Amino acid sequence: MSAPWVYIKDLKDHVGETVCVKGWMYNKRSSGKIHFLQLRDGSGTVQGVMVKAEVPEEQFAAAKALWLEASLEVTGTVRADDRAPSGVELTVTDLKVLQNPTEEYPIGKKDHGIDFLLDQRHLWLRSSRQNALMRIRNEIIWCWRKFFHDRGFMLMDSPILTGSNGEGNDGLFELDYFDQKAYLAQTGQLYAEASAMAFGKVYCFGPTFRAEKSKTRRHLTEFWMLEPEMAFYDGKMNMDLQEAHVKATVAHVLENCRKELEVLERDTKPLEAVLAGPFYHIDYRDAVVKLNGLGSDIKFGDDLGADDETILTQQYDRPIFVENYPRDAKAFYMKQNPADGGETVICADLLAPEGYGEIIGGSQREEDYDKLVARMNELKMNLADYDWYLDLRKFGSVPHSGYGIGLERTITWICGLPHIREVIPFPRTIYRIKP
Ligand code: 4AD
Ligand code: MG
């Protein structure tokens, strides 16, 4: 009878039993009489010890002939071993080789440049560092869905193929859609607004696309964004929700991903600090003054540049809301501030500390039909493309607010990485569409 298949992460519950591990060999050391096979199966890693005297001769020879990343079914007895990272070792009694490569694994021991590694992304994902990053991504997505589900939000997916774009005409991916033009969604927001009028509190979560020409450490051309939209929420309630959402995310990762943060050598103190008090709020006008004092030449009317966000967020130990940007720096749908005659809008970007910068863009939306149309005309937008969106202001319009949080920006910050490209399984950037 064959031994039961057990995932490596569960081996510790099977000490003394004979089990089968199915996976890949990521490393091997040998003496003349023993092979030490380093095995991984996606759930963890374990060392398999094969002693020449204890297995058939042809099996010992087969193990000797293995190349890195050979796929295997390894049967053995689980032994407790305090020195092993997984707490156990496998004494190998039987080895079945599913496929043995006939050439050297491209990602060996050597240090490789980032371009090479990105070319090998389909294989690079097998490394322990990438395993840790993808597990954290997986946990954050789970946490986000649960956060909104628990608060009574409906998941309402927005389309990816759209005829009306939400964030202006820059950075649009255009494609032929039969005899019309279509665009890949830059945002799901406009549809989330329609959904919020149907369900009250909703969110959409999916890939969004920006044909960003900029090659920066913060930009992907395809990234995932979660966008909540809430009827009857003002700007303040919107920010309170964002703070709860971001704190829940950090707390979840600290609670569930300690091992992964260790693999990444992430100092967790700055993350703990995020939970230690309320987020900061600064008015855009004050941010400009502060930035000028820090050496930036930003002036009223400009959006904060990446460098501005870096130097500003280095001043704080928790995330900062920058509020009330000038109207012309932001999208058409934002509600104008009655307090200054509409020179600014009721919006906030949430900037992550430690130099990371914007992870959320949010605002209260203009709910007044006439004001919205006037603004769209000012921007020379084609109203016919947005007739359905304008209907939301004709049939039971209500104050409403929402935001968009970038998944990859959030992971990059929480993991303390210098660049966004490693936190999505297959990154798309201006120079990269393969693999
Ligand atoms: O500030 P943005 O452009 O806002 C919107 O799209 C709104 N419609 C959201 C809303 O109110 N529903 O983008 C929101 C977030 C940014 O804060 C950032 O985290 C992320 O999306 N983001 C990107 N992430 C990676 N690469 C890019 N090129 C990104 N552009 C935006
Ligand atoms: Mg933004």
Short mmCIF file of C-alpha atoms and ligand atoms in Angstrom, two decimals:
data_model
loop_
_atom_site.label_atom_id
_atom_site.label_comp_id
_atom_site.label_asym_id
_atom_site.label_seq_id
_atom_site.Cartn_x
_atom_site.Cartn_y
_atom_site.Cartn_z
CA MET A 1 0.00 0.00 0.00
CA SER A 2 1.39 3.40 -0.87
CA ALA A 3 2.04 5.94 1.87
CA PRO A 4 -0.45 8.82 2.26
CA TRP A 5 0.40 12.12 0.53
CA VAL A 6 1.11 14.88 3.06
CA TYR A 7 1.95 18.53 2.35
CA ILE A 8 5.27 19.64 3.84
CA LYS A 9 3.66 22.24 6.09
CA ASP A 10 1.68 19.44 7.76
CA LEU A 11 4.59 17.01 8.27
CA LYS A 12 5.02 18.10 11.88
CA ASP A 13 1.68 16.44 12.65
CA HIS A 14 2.95 13.11 11.26
CA VAL A 15 6.12 12.45 13.26
CA GLY A 16 6.92 8.74 13.29
CA GLU A 17 4.67 7.99 10.29
CA THR A 18 5.63 6.96 6.78
CA VAL A 19 4.29 9.49 4.28
CA CYS A 20 4.70 10.56 0.67
CA VAL A 21 5.84 14.11 -0.21
CA LYS A 22 5.15 15.31 -3.76
CA GLY A 23 7.25 18.19 -4.96
CA TRP A 24 10.50 19.43 -6.44
CA MET A 25 14.15 19.25 -5.49
CA TYR A 26 15.50 22.75 -5.00
CA ASN A 27 18.93 21.73 -3.77
CA LYS A 28 21.06 18.69 -3.04
CA ARG A 29 24.19 17.84 -1.08
CA SER A 30 25.82 14.46 -1.23
CA SER A 31 28.51 12.52 0.47
CA GLY A 32 29.43 9.10 -0.91
CA LYS A 33 26.97 7.42 1.43
CA ILE A 34 24.17 9.96 2.00
CA HIS A 35 22.16 12.32 -0.19
CA PHE A 36 20.55 15.32 1.43
CA LEU A 37 17.63 16.27 -0.82
CA GLN A 38 16.13 19.70 -0.20
CA LEU A 39 12.49 19.38 -1.16
CA ARG A 40 9.77 21.98 -1.65
CA ASP A 41 6.11 21.54 -2.52
CA GLY A 42 4.82 25.12 -2.41
CA SER A 43 3.61 24.74 1.18
CA GLY A 44 7.08 24.54 2.70
CA THR A 45 10.51 22.94 2.52
CA VAL A 46 12.00 19.86 4.16
CA GLN A 47 15.23 17.92 3.98
CA GLY A 48 15.04 14.33 2.79
CA VAL A 49 17.90 12.15 3.98
CA MET A 50 18.68 9.16 1.78
CA VAL A 51 21.17 6.65 3.20
CA LYS A 52 22.86 4.37 0.68
CA ALA A 53 22.68 1.32 2.88
CA GLU A 54 18.93 1.70 3.39
CA VAL A 55 17.54 2.01 -0.14
CA PRO A 56 17.86 -0.11 -3.29
CA GLU A 57 21.05 0.62 -5.20
CA GLU A 58 19.28 1.95 -8.32
CA GLN A 59 17.34 4.46 -6.23
CA PHE A 60 20.49 5.83 -4.67
CA ALA A 61 21.95 6.17 -8.17
CA ALA A 62 18.78 7.86 -9.43
CA ALA A 63 18.99 10.42 -6.62
CA LYS A 64 22.61 11.09 -7.50
CA ALA A 65 21.59 11.87 -11.08
CA LEU A 66 18.93 14.44 -10.11
CA TRP A 67 19.15 18.00 -11.42
CA LEU A 68 17.75 21.01 -9.68
CA GLU A 69 13.93 21.23 -9.91
CA ALA A 70 13.45 17.55 -10.70
CA SER A 71 9.87 16.59 -9.83
CA LEU A 72 9.58 13.80 -7.31
CA GLU A 73 7.44 11.64 -5.11
CA VAL A 74 9.45 10.91 -2.01
CA THR A 75 8.31 8.39 0.56
CA GLY A 76 9.90 8.43 3.97
CA THR A 77 9.54 8.43 7.72
CA VAL A 78 8.99 11.77 9.43
CA ARG A 79 11.52 12.48 12.20
CA ALA A 80 11.37 15.44 14.58
CA ASP A 81 14.47 17.61 14.20
CA ASP A 82 14.79 20.81 16.23
CA ARG A 83 17.51 22.17 13.96
CA ALA A 84 15.36 22.00 10.83
CA PRO A 85 13.34 25.12 9.94
CA SER A 86 10.22 22.99 9.48
CA GLY A 87 10.96 21.10 12.71
CA VAL A 88 11.12 17.77 10.88
CA GLU A 89 13.25 15.73 8.52
CA LEU A 90 12.30 12.91 6.20
CA THR A 91 14.25 9.63 6.23
CA VAL A 92 13.79 8.54 2.63
CA THR A 93 12.71 4.97 1.97
CA ASP A 94 11.48 5.26 -1.60
CA LEU A 95 12.01 7.72 -4.46
CA LYS A 96 9.97 8.09 -7.63
CA VAL A 97 11.29 10.52 -10.23
CA LEU A 98 8.49 12.09 -12.27
CA GLN A 99 10.73 14.21 -14.48
CA ASN A 100 14.43 14.93 -14.29
CA PRO A 101 15.59 18.02 -16.21
CA THR A 102 18.28 17.42 -18.78
CA GLU A 103 19.74 20.88 -18.50
CA GLU A 104 20.85 23.21 -15.77
CA TYR A 105 18.13 25.21 -13.98
CA PRO A 106 18.53 28.81 -15.19
CA ILE A 107 18.17 30.32 -11.71
CA GLY A 108 21.03 28.69 -9.87
CA LYS A 109 22.96 29.85 -6.89
CA LYS A 110 24.54 32.87 -8.58
CA ASP A 111 23.32 36.42 -8.07
CA HIS A 112 21.22 37.44 -11.02
CA GLY A 113 20.24 40.87 -12.27
CA ILE A 114 16.62 41.94 -12.01
CA ASP A 115 16.01 41.87 -15.78
CA PHE A 116 17.20 38.29 -16.00
CA LEU A 117 15.00 37.31 -13.06
CA LEU A 118 11.97 39.00 -14.61
CA ASP A 119 12.62 37.16 -17.88
CA GLN A 120 12.59 33.99 -15.80
CA ARG A 121 9.52 35.03 -13.81
CA HIS A 122 7.73 31.75 -14.54
CA LEU A 123 10.56 29.94 -12.70
CA TRP A 124 11.52 32.71 -10.27
CA LEU A 125 8.12 32.31 -8.58
CA ARG A 126 9.47 29.06 -7.09
CA SER A 127 12.02 30.85 -4.89
CA SER A 128 11.45 31.24 -1.16
CA ARG A 129 11.40 35.04 -1.38
CA GLN A 130 8.75 35.04 -4.10
CA ASN A 131 6.84 32.41 -2.19
CA ALA A 132 6.77 34.74 0.82
CA LEU A 133 5.62 37.73 -1.26
CA MET A 134 2.84 35.83 -3.00
CA ARG A 135 1.63 34.40 0.29
CA ILE A 136 1.38 37.91 1.73
CA ARG A 137 -0.49 39.03 -1.39
CA ASN A 138 -2.87 36.12 -0.97
CA GLU A 139 -3.44 36.98 2.70
CA ILE A 140 -4.09 40.66 1.97
CA ILE A 141 -6.67 39.81 -0.69
CA TRP A 142 -8.38 37.46 1.73
CA CYS A 143 -8.33 40.11 4.47
CA TRP A 144 -9.79 42.74 2.15
CA ARG A 145 -12.66 40.58 0.96
CA LYS A 146 -13.46 39.59 4.53
CA PHE A 147 -13.22 43.19 5.78
CA PHE A 148 -15.88 44.36 3.34
CA HIS A 149 -18.03 41.27 3.50
CA ASP A 150 -18.17 41.55 7.31
CA ARG A 151 -19.29 45.17 7.00
CA GLY A 152 -22.19 44.41 4.71
CA PHE A 153 -20.62 45.53 1.44
CA MET A 154 -21.68 43.81 -1.78
CA LEU A 155 -19.02 42.74 -4.25
CA MET A 156 -20.13 44.19 -7.59
CA ASP A 157 -17.57 43.56 -10.29
CA SER A 158 -17.05 46.37 -12.76
CA PRO A 159 -16.36 45.65 -16.43
CA ILE A 160 -12.83 45.63 -17.81
CA LEU A 161 -13.90 46.55 -21.32
CA THR A 162 -15.41 50.02 -21.15
CA GLY A 163 -16.67 52.79 -23.37
CA SER A 164 -16.38 55.59 -20.81
CA ASN A 165 -13.15 56.16 -18.96
CA GLY A 166 -12.93 57.38 -15.40
CA GLU A 167 -9.58 59.02 -14.88
CA GLY A 168 -9.00 61.24 -17.90
CA ASN A 169 -7.63 60.50 -21.35
CA ASP A 170 -3.99 60.02 -20.41
CA GLY A 171 -2.79 56.50 -20.08
CA LEU A 172 -5.66 54.76 -21.82
CA PHE A 173 -5.26 51.41 -23.52
CA GLU A 174 -7.49 51.65 -26.55
CA LEU A 175 -8.68 48.70 -28.57
CA ASP A 176 -10.96 47.94 -31.49
CA TYR A 177 -14.28 46.67 -30.24
CA PHE A 178 -16.05 45.45 -33.37
CA ASP A 179 -16.94 48.75 -35.07
CA GLN A 180 -16.34 50.92 -31.98
CA LYS A 181 -13.47 51.97 -29.77
CA ALA A 182 -13.19 50.45 -26.32
CA TYR A 183 -10.76 50.98 -23.46
CA LEU A 184 -9.32 48.77 -20.79
CA ALA A 185 -10.68 50.00 -17.46
CA GLN A 186 -8.50 52.55 -15.65
CA THR A 187 -10.90 52.27 -12.73
CA GLY A 188 -14.14 50.51 -11.86
CA GLN A 189 -15.39 53.54 -9.98
CA LEU A 190 -18.09 54.89 -12.29
CA TYR A 191 -19.74 51.48 -12.35
CA ALA A 192 -19.26 51.13 -8.58
CA GLU A 193 -21.20 54.39 -8.21
CA ALA A 194 -24.08 52.91 -10.19
CA SER A 195 -23.89 49.76 -8.07
CA ALA A 196 -23.89 51.79 -4.83
CA MET A 197 -27.18 53.39 -5.84
CA ALA A 198 -28.57 49.86 -6.20
CA PHE A 199 -27.06 48.27 -3.07
CA GLY A 200 -25.95 51.09 -0.75
CA LYS A 201 -22.44 49.86 0.03
CA VAL A 202 -20.43 48.04 -2.62
CA TYR A 203 -16.91 47.36 -3.74
CA CYS A 204 -15.31 46.17 -6.92
CA PHE A 205 -11.95 44.48 -7.07
CA GLY A 206 -10.15 43.66 -10.25
CA PRO A 207 -7.31 44.42 -12.59
CA THR A 208 -7.09 47.97 -13.90
CA PHE A 209 -4.94 49.32 -16.66
CA ARG A 210 -2.89 52.45 -17.19
CA ALA A 211 -0.69 52.98 -20.20
CA GLU A 212 1.79 54.80 -17.96
CA LYS A 213 4.84 55.76 -19.94
CA SER A 214 6.69 56.42 -16.72
CA LYS A 215 9.11 53.74 -15.63
CA THR A 216 9.05 54.17 -11.87
CA ARG A 217 9.23 51.96 -8.83
CA ARG A 218 5.53 52.63 -8.18
CA HIS A 219 3.90 52.03 -11.54
CA LEU A 220 2.59 48.98 -13.31
CA THR A 221 0.54 49.09 -16.50
CA GLU A 222 -1.74 46.39 -15.07
CA PHE A 223 -2.48 46.50 -11.35
CA TRP A 224 -5.25 45.40 -9.01
CA MET A 225 -7.42 47.95 -7.32
CA LEU A 226 -10.18 47.52 -4.74
CA GLU A 227 -12.76 50.30 -4.92
CA PRO A 228 -15.45 50.70 -2.25
CA GLU A 229 -18.31 53.08 -2.98
CA MET A 230 -20.82 54.14 -0.34
CA ALA A 231 -24.12 55.98 -0.70
CA PHE A 232 -24.72 58.63 2.00
CA TYR A 233 -21.02 58.77 3.04
CA ASP A 234 -19.26 62.11 3.18
CA GLY A 235 -15.53 62.69 2.90
CA LYS A 236 -14.94 62.20 6.63
CA MET A 237 -16.76 58.86 6.79
CA ASN A 238 -14.82 57.83 3.69
CA MET A 239 -11.49 58.52 5.41
CA ASP A 240 -12.56 56.74 8.60
CA LEU A 241 -13.32 53.64 6.55
CA GLN A 242 -9.92 53.85 4.82
CA GLU A 243 -8.13 54.08 8.13
CA ALA A 244 -9.96 51.03 9.48
CA HIS A 245 -9.27 49.15 6.23
CA VAL A 246 -5.53 49.89 6.17
CA LYS A 247 -5.12 49.13 9.87
CA ALA A 248 -6.97 45.83 9.45
CA THR A 249 -4.60 44.98 6.60
CA VAL A 250 -1.44 45.69 8.58
CA ALA A 251 -2.79 43.86 11.64
CA HIS A 252 -3.71 40.84 9.51
CA VAL A 253 -0.25 40.61 7.96
CA LEU A 254 1.47 41.00 11.33
CA GLU A 255 -0.73 38.27 12.73
CA ASN A 256 -0.63 35.80 9.86
CA CYS A 257 2.59 36.38 7.93
CA ARG A 258 5.37 36.59 10.54
CA LYS A 259 7.42 33.90 8.81
CA GLU A 260 7.06 35.55 5.43
CA LEU A 261 8.07 38.97 6.79
CA GLU A 262 11.15 37.30 8.26
CA VAL A 263 12.10 35.78 4.88
CA LEU A 264 11.83 39.31 3.43
CA GLU A 265 13.83 40.74 6.35
CA ARG A 266 11.10 43.31 6.90
CA ASP A 267 11.57 45.35 10.08
CA THR A 268 8.12 45.07 11.67
CA LYS A 269 8.50 48.05 14.03
CA PRO A 270 7.27 50.60 11.46
CA LEU A 271 4.24 48.38 10.83
CA GLU A 272 3.47 48.13 14.52
CA ALA A 273 3.74 51.92 14.70
CA VAL A 274 0.97 52.22 12.09
CA LEU A 275 -1.44 50.60 14.54
CA ALA A 276 -0.34 52.70 17.52
CA GLY A 277 -2.41 55.82 16.86
CA PRO A 278 -4.67 57.70 14.47
CA PHE A 279 -3.53 58.50 10.94
CA TYR A 280 -2.41 62.06 10.25
CA HIS A 281 -4.39 64.62 8.27
CA ILE A 282 -2.86 67.54 6.42
CA ASP A 283 -4.54 70.01 4.13
CA TYR A 284 -3.10 70.16 0.61
CA ARG A 285 -2.27 73.86 1.09
CA ASP A 286 -0.31 73.11 4.26
CA ALA A 287 1.40 70.19 2.54
CA VAL A 288 2.64 72.54 -0.19
CA VAL A 289 4.07 74.94 2.41
CA LYS A 290 5.64 72.07 4.30
CA LEU A 291 7.12 70.63 1.11
CA ASN A 292 8.55 74.00 0.10
CA GLY A 293 10.25 74.06 3.50
CA LEU A 294 11.70 70.64 2.74
CA GLY A 295 13.18 71.86 -0.54
CA SER A 296 10.44 71.00 -3.07
CA ASP A 297 9.43 73.61 -5.66
CA ILE A 298 5.80 72.39 -5.75
CA LYS A 299 3.26 75.20 -6.05
CA PHE A 300 -0.50 75.43 -5.52
CA GLY A 301 -2.21 73.64 -8.39
CA ASP A 302 0.35 70.88 -8.87
CA ASP A 303 -0.37 67.29 -7.96
CA LEU A 304 2.17 65.91 -5.51
CA GLY A 305 5.02 64.32 -7.44
CA ALA A 306 6.61 61.03 -6.43
CA ASP A 307 9.54 62.87 -4.85
CA ASP A 308 7.18 65.14 -2.92
CA GLU A 309 5.38 62.13 -1.52
CA THR A 310 8.68 60.53 -0.57
CA ILE A 311 10.01 63.48 1.39
CA LEU A 312 6.65 64.24 2.97
CA THR A 313 5.99 60.69 4.17
CA GLN A 314 9.48 60.40 5.62
CA GLN A 315 8.31 62.97 8.19
CA TYR A 316 5.60 60.69 9.62
CA ASP A 317 5.41 57.31 11.32
CA ARG A 318 1.85 56.56 10.31
CA PRO A 319 -0.11 57.07 7.05
CA ILE A 320 -1.13 60.62 6.17
CA PHE A 321 -4.28 61.87 4.48
CA VAL A 322 -3.54 64.82 2.22
CA GLU A 323 -6.89 66.54 1.80
CA ASN A 324 -8.57 69.05 -0.50
CA TYR A 325 -6.45 69.08 -3.63
CA PRO A 326 -6.98 71.77 -6.23
CA ARG A 327 -9.76 70.89 -8.62
CA ASP A 328 -7.53 70.98 -11.67
CA ALA A 329 -5.15 68.36 -10.27
CA LYS A 330 -7.93 65.79 -9.86
CA ALA A 331 -10.63 63.90 -11.79
CA PHE A 332 -13.89 65.41 -13.08
CA TYR A 333 -16.25 63.58 -10.72
CA MET A 334 -14.94 65.00 -7.44
CA LYS A 335 -17.24 67.28 -5.44
CA GLN A 336 -16.10 70.87 -5.30
CA ASN A 337 -15.45 72.37 -1.90
CA PRO A 338 -18.13 74.92 -1.05
CA ALA A 339 -15.69 76.47 1.46
CA ASP A 340 -13.41 77.95 -1.22
CA GLY A 341 -15.83 78.39 -4.11
CA GLY A 342 -14.78 75.16 -5.76
CA GLU A 343 -11.09 75.90 -6.12
CA THR A 344 -10.43 72.61 -4.34
CA VAL A 345 -12.30 69.32 -4.18
CA ILE A 346 -13.41 67.13 -1.26
CA CYS A 347 -10.83 64.45 -1.69
CA ALA A 348 -7.90 62.83 0.04
CA ASP A 349 -4.96 60.76 -1.02
CA LEU A 350 -3.66 58.42 1.65
CA LEU A 351 0.13 58.31 1.68
CA ALA A 352 2.00 55.43 3.27
CA PRO A 353 4.93 56.31 5.57
CA GLU A 354 8.63 55.46 5.19
CA GLY A 355 8.79 57.30 1.87
CA TYR A 356 6.24 55.06 0.11
CA GLY A 357 3.58 57.62 -0.80
CA GLU A 358 0.12 57.23 -2.30
CA ILE A 359 -1.68 53.94 -1.78
CA ILE A 360 -5.25 55.31 -1.87
CA GLY A 361 -7.04 57.95 -3.90
CA GLY A 362 -10.53 58.81 -2.72
CA SER A 363 -13.16 61.53 -2.77
CA GLN A 364 -16.71 62.59 -2.24
CA ARG A 365 -18.42 62.57 -5.63
CA GLU A 366 -20.34 65.45 -7.19
CA GLU A 367 -23.98 64.47 -6.78
CA ASP A 368 -25.50 67.59 -8.34
CA TYR A 369 -26.42 67.08 -12.00
CA ASP A 370 -25.89 70.67 -13.11
CA LYS A 371 -22.54 71.08 -11.37
CA LEU A 372 -21.27 67.79 -12.76
CA VAL A 373 -22.33 68.63 -16.31
CA ALA A 374 -20.77 72.10 -16.02
CA ARG A 375 -17.47 70.57 -14.94
CA MET A 376 -17.56 67.96 -17.70
CA ASN A 377 -18.23 70.67 -20.27
CA GLU A 378 -15.35 72.69 -18.88
CA LEU A 379 -13.13 69.67 -19.48
CA LYS A 380 -14.63 69.22 -22.98
CA MET A 381 -15.79 65.70 -22.21
CA ASN A 382 -18.22 63.96 -24.54
CA LEU A 383 -21.40 63.84 -22.45
CA ALA A 384 -22.98 61.19 -24.67
CA ASP A 385 -20.39 58.67 -23.48
CA TYR A 386 -21.50 59.32 -19.89
CA ASP A 387 -25.27 59.56 -20.26
CA TRP A 388 -25.74 56.49 -18.07
CA TYR A 389 -23.46 57.98 -15.40
CA LEU A 390 -25.36 61.25 -15.45
CA ASP A 391 -28.61 59.30 -14.95
CA LEU A 392 -27.35 58.50 -11.44
CA ARG A 393 -27.73 62.24 -10.71
CA LYS A 394 -31.18 62.36 -12.26
CA PHE A 395 -32.79 59.48 -10.44
CA GLY A 396 -32.42 59.70 -6.68
CA SER A 397 -29.03 61.34 -6.43
CA VAL A 398 -27.47 61.21 -2.96
CA PRO A 399 -24.19 62.34 -1.40
CA HIS A 400 -21.73 59.50 -1.86
CA SER A 401 -18.05 58.76 -1.54
CA GLY A 402 -15.52 56.09 -2.31
CA TYR A 403 -11.90 55.31 -2.86
CA GLY A 404 -9.49 53.07 -4.67
CA ILE A 405 -6.64 51.24 -2.97
CA GLY A 406 -3.85 49.80 -5.08
CA LEU A 407 -3.09 46.23 -4.07
CA GLU A 408 0.50 46.20 -5.31
CA ARG A 409 1.35 49.59 -3.79
CA THR A 410 0.02 48.33 -0.47
CA ILE A 411 2.04 45.10 -0.61
CA THR A 412 5.20 46.95 -1.65
CA TRP A 413 4.90 49.19 1.40
CA ILE A 414 3.94 46.49 3.90
CA CYS A 415 6.79 44.27 2.69
CA GLY A 416 9.23 47.20 2.70
CA LEU A 417 10.33 46.64 -0.90
CA PRO A 418 12.20 49.11 -3.05
CA HIS A 419 10.11 48.34 -6.17
CA ILE A 420 6.55 47.31 -7.08
CA ARG A 421 7.44 44.77 -9.77
CA GLU A 422 7.89 41.73 -7.51
CA VAL A 423 4.48 41.80 -5.83
CA ILE A 424 2.28 40.70 -8.73
CA PRO A 425 2.71 37.21 -10.18
CA PHE A 426 3.40 38.37 -13.74
CA PRO A 427 4.21 42.10 -13.81
CA ARG A 428 3.32 44.29 -16.76
CA THR A 429 5.41 47.39 -17.20
CA ILE A 430 6.17 49.63 -20.13
CA TYR A 431 8.92 47.30 -21.38
CA ARG A 432 7.50 43.98 -20.28
CA ILE A 433 4.64 41.85 -21.63
CA LYS A 434 6.43 38.47 -21.32
CA PRO A 435 6.28 36.00 -19.61
O1 4AD B 1 -5.68 57.65 -7.54
P1 4AD B 1 -6.24 56.73 -8.56
O2 4AD B 1 -5.96 57.02 -9.98
O3 4AD B 1 -7.80 56.72 -8.27
C1 4AD B 1 -8.77 56.13 -9.00
O4 4AD B 1 -8.60 55.41 -9.96
C2 4AD B 1 -10.14 56.35 -8.43
N1 4AD B 1 -11.13 56.08 -9.49
C3 4AD B 1 -10.35 55.49 -7.22
C4 4AD B 1 -11.71 55.66 -6.58
O5 4AD B 1 -11.98 56.70 -6.00
N2 4AD B 1 -12.56 54.67 -6.71
O6 4AD B 1 -5.78 55.24 -8.24
C5 4AD B 1 -6.06 54.66 -7.00
C6 4AD B 1 -4.89 53.85 -6.51
C7 4AD B 1 -3.63 54.67 -6.25
O7 4AD B 1 -3.67 55.31 -5.00
C8 4AD B 1 -2.56 53.59 -6.31
O8 4AD B 1 -2.51 52.86 -5.10
C9 4AD B 1 -3.09 52.67 -7.40
O9 4AD B 1 -4.48 52.89 -7.48
N3 4AD B 1 -2.45 52.96 -8.69
C10 4AD B 1 -1.46 52.23 -9.22
N4 4AD B 1 -0.79 51.14 -8.77
C11 4AD B 1 0.18 50.63 -9.54
N5 4AD B 1 0.51 51.12 -10.76
C12 4AD B 1 -0.13 52.20 -11.26
N6 4AD B 1 0.19 52.64 -12.47
C13 4AD B 1 -1.16 52.80 -10.47
N7 4AD B 1 -1.99 53.86 -10.66
C14 4AD B 1 -2.76 53.92 -9.57
MG MG B 2 -4.22 59.08 -7.35
#
